[in-house]
Short mmCIF file of C-alpha atoms in Angstrom, two decimals:
data_model
loop_
_atom_site.label_atom_id
_atom_site.label_comp_id
_atom_site.label_asym_id
_atom_site.label_seq_id
_atom_site.Cartn_x
_atom_site.Cartn_y
_atom_site.Cartn_z
CA MET A 1 103.67 127.55 180.20
CA SER A 2 106.61 125.27 180.50
CA LEU A 3 108.59 123.40 177.91
CA SER A 4 110.56 120.25 178.64
CA LEU A 5 112.93 118.74 176.18
CA CYS A 6 114.49 115.37 176.19
CA SER A 7 117.06 114.05 173.84
CA GLY A 8 118.47 110.68 173.10
CA VAL A 9 119.76 108.47 170.37
CA THR A 10 117.60 107.47 167.43
CA VAL A 11 118.07 103.87 166.32
CA THR A 12 116.74 102.99 162.88
CA GLN A 13 116.02 99.60 161.35
CA THR A 14 114.83 100.57 157.88
CA GLU A 15 113.14 97.30 157.01
CA LYS A 16 109.92 96.50 158.89
CA PHE A 17 109.84 92.92 157.49
CA ILE A 18 112.55 90.88 155.83
CA VAL A 19 111.71 87.66 154.02
CA ILE A 20 114.66 85.34 153.45
CA ARG A 21 114.61 82.05 151.58
CA ILE A 22 115.42 79.00 153.75
CA GLY A 23 119.12 78.14 153.36
CA SER A 24 119.99 81.64 152.16
CA THR A 25 121.96 84.35 153.98
CA GLY A 26 119.97 87.16 155.62
CA HIS A 27 121.21 90.67 156.40
CA ILE A 28 119.49 92.97 158.87
CA PRO A 29 120.86 96.52 158.81
CA CYS A 30 120.68 99.06 161.61
CA LYS A 31 122.03 102.56 162.23
CA HIS A 32 121.91 105.16 164.93
CA ASP A 33 122.61 108.88 164.99
CA ASP A 34 124.89 109.54 168.05
CA SER A 35 128.53 108.48 167.99
CA THR A 36 128.74 108.78 171.79
CA TYR A 37 126.52 105.67 171.94
CA TYR A 38 129.28 103.35 170.92
CA ALA A 39 127.98 100.11 172.36
CA VAL A 40 125.51 98.35 170.02
CA LEU A 41 123.49 95.21 170.83
CA TRP A 42 121.28 92.87 168.78
CA TYR A 43 118.40 91.04 170.48
CA GLN A 44 116.07 88.27 169.27
CA GLN A 45 112.46 87.88 170.37
CA LYS A 46 110.71 84.68 169.34
CA LYS A 47 106.95 84.48 168.79
CA GLY A 48 105.16 83.74 172.03
CA ALA A 49 107.95 85.27 174.13
CA GLU A 50 106.74 88.92 174.02
CA ARG A 51 108.46 89.80 177.25
CA GLN A 52 111.69 87.90 176.66
CA LEU A 53 114.63 89.23 174.64
CA GLN A 54 117.72 87.10 174.04
CA LEU A 55 121.04 88.85 173.39
CA VAL A 56 122.45 87.69 170.04
CA ALA A 57 125.51 89.85 169.57
CA PHE A 58 127.13 93.06 170.81
CA SER A 59 129.80 95.55 169.83
CA ALA A 60 131.96 97.79 172.00
CA GLY A 61 133.30 99.77 168.98
CA VAL A 62 134.06 99.68 165.28
CA ASN A 63 135.09 96.18 164.20
CA ARG A 64 134.92 94.96 167.83
CA THR A 65 131.99 92.49 167.87
CA ASP A 66 131.11 89.32 169.72
CA THR A 67 128.30 86.82 169.23
CA GLU A 68 126.65 84.96 172.05
CA GLU A 69 127.32 81.19 172.28
CA PRO A 70 123.97 79.80 171.09
CA PHE A 71 124.22 81.94 167.94
CA LYS A 72 127.93 81.69 167.06
CA ALA A 73 127.59 79.01 164.41
CA ARG A 74 125.44 80.99 161.95
CA TYR A 75 124.99 84.57 163.24
CA ASN A 76 127.55 87.36 162.77
CA MET A 77 127.50 91.03 163.59
CA SER A 78 129.53 93.49 161.48
CA ARG A 79 130.19 97.09 162.43
CA PRO A 80 132.35 98.84 159.89
CA ALA A 81 131.50 102.29 161.24
CA THR A 82 130.40 103.73 164.57
CA LEU A 83 126.87 104.47 163.43
CA ASN A 84 126.20 101.38 161.27
CA THR A 85 125.85 97.70 161.96
CA THR A 86 124.45 94.63 160.27
CA LEU A 87 123.34 91.29 161.75
CA THR A 88 123.96 88.46 159.27
CA ILE A 89 122.34 85.00 159.55
CA ASP A 90 123.89 82.23 157.44
CA ALA A 91 121.92 79.24 156.16
CA VAL A 92 118.61 80.65 157.47
CA LYS A 93 116.28 78.09 159.13
CA VAL A 94 112.62 78.31 160.00
CA GLU A 95 113.69 78.51 163.69
CA ASP A 96 115.33 81.84 162.93
CA THR A 97 111.88 83.47 162.51
CA ALA A 98 111.73 86.18 165.11
CA VAL A 99 111.76 89.92 165.73
CA TYR A 100 115.30 91.26 165.83
CA PHE A 101 116.00 94.51 167.72
CA CYS A 102 119.06 96.70 167.47
CA ALA A 103 119.91 98.90 170.48
CA ALA A 104 122.63 101.52 171.18
CA SER A 105 124.08 102.38 174.57
CA LYS A 106 126.71 104.59 176.12
CA ALA A 107 127.68 101.82 178.55
CA GLN A 108 130.77 99.73 177.84
#
């Protein structure tokens, strides 16, 4: 008998679905459980693009965030603590409908 163990970071997005009224502000929270994974990234996947993820925003540490150019006008990432982040979308539009993924990495 052999036993193999593997460990890694657990990333949690507590809400499976978030419904936001058009024109309102939406907040998508995310957390992970390993402070050595200090890079956090947000990706967007549009319907019909199952194999395509677009980077929305990333963070290299607490309060150190950047949003990619196509999203800068209305998307904002906050990261007040190492293990917690929120993606905020201002003035939500129908075009914002997508799956949003949060990821954590040790890479800088």
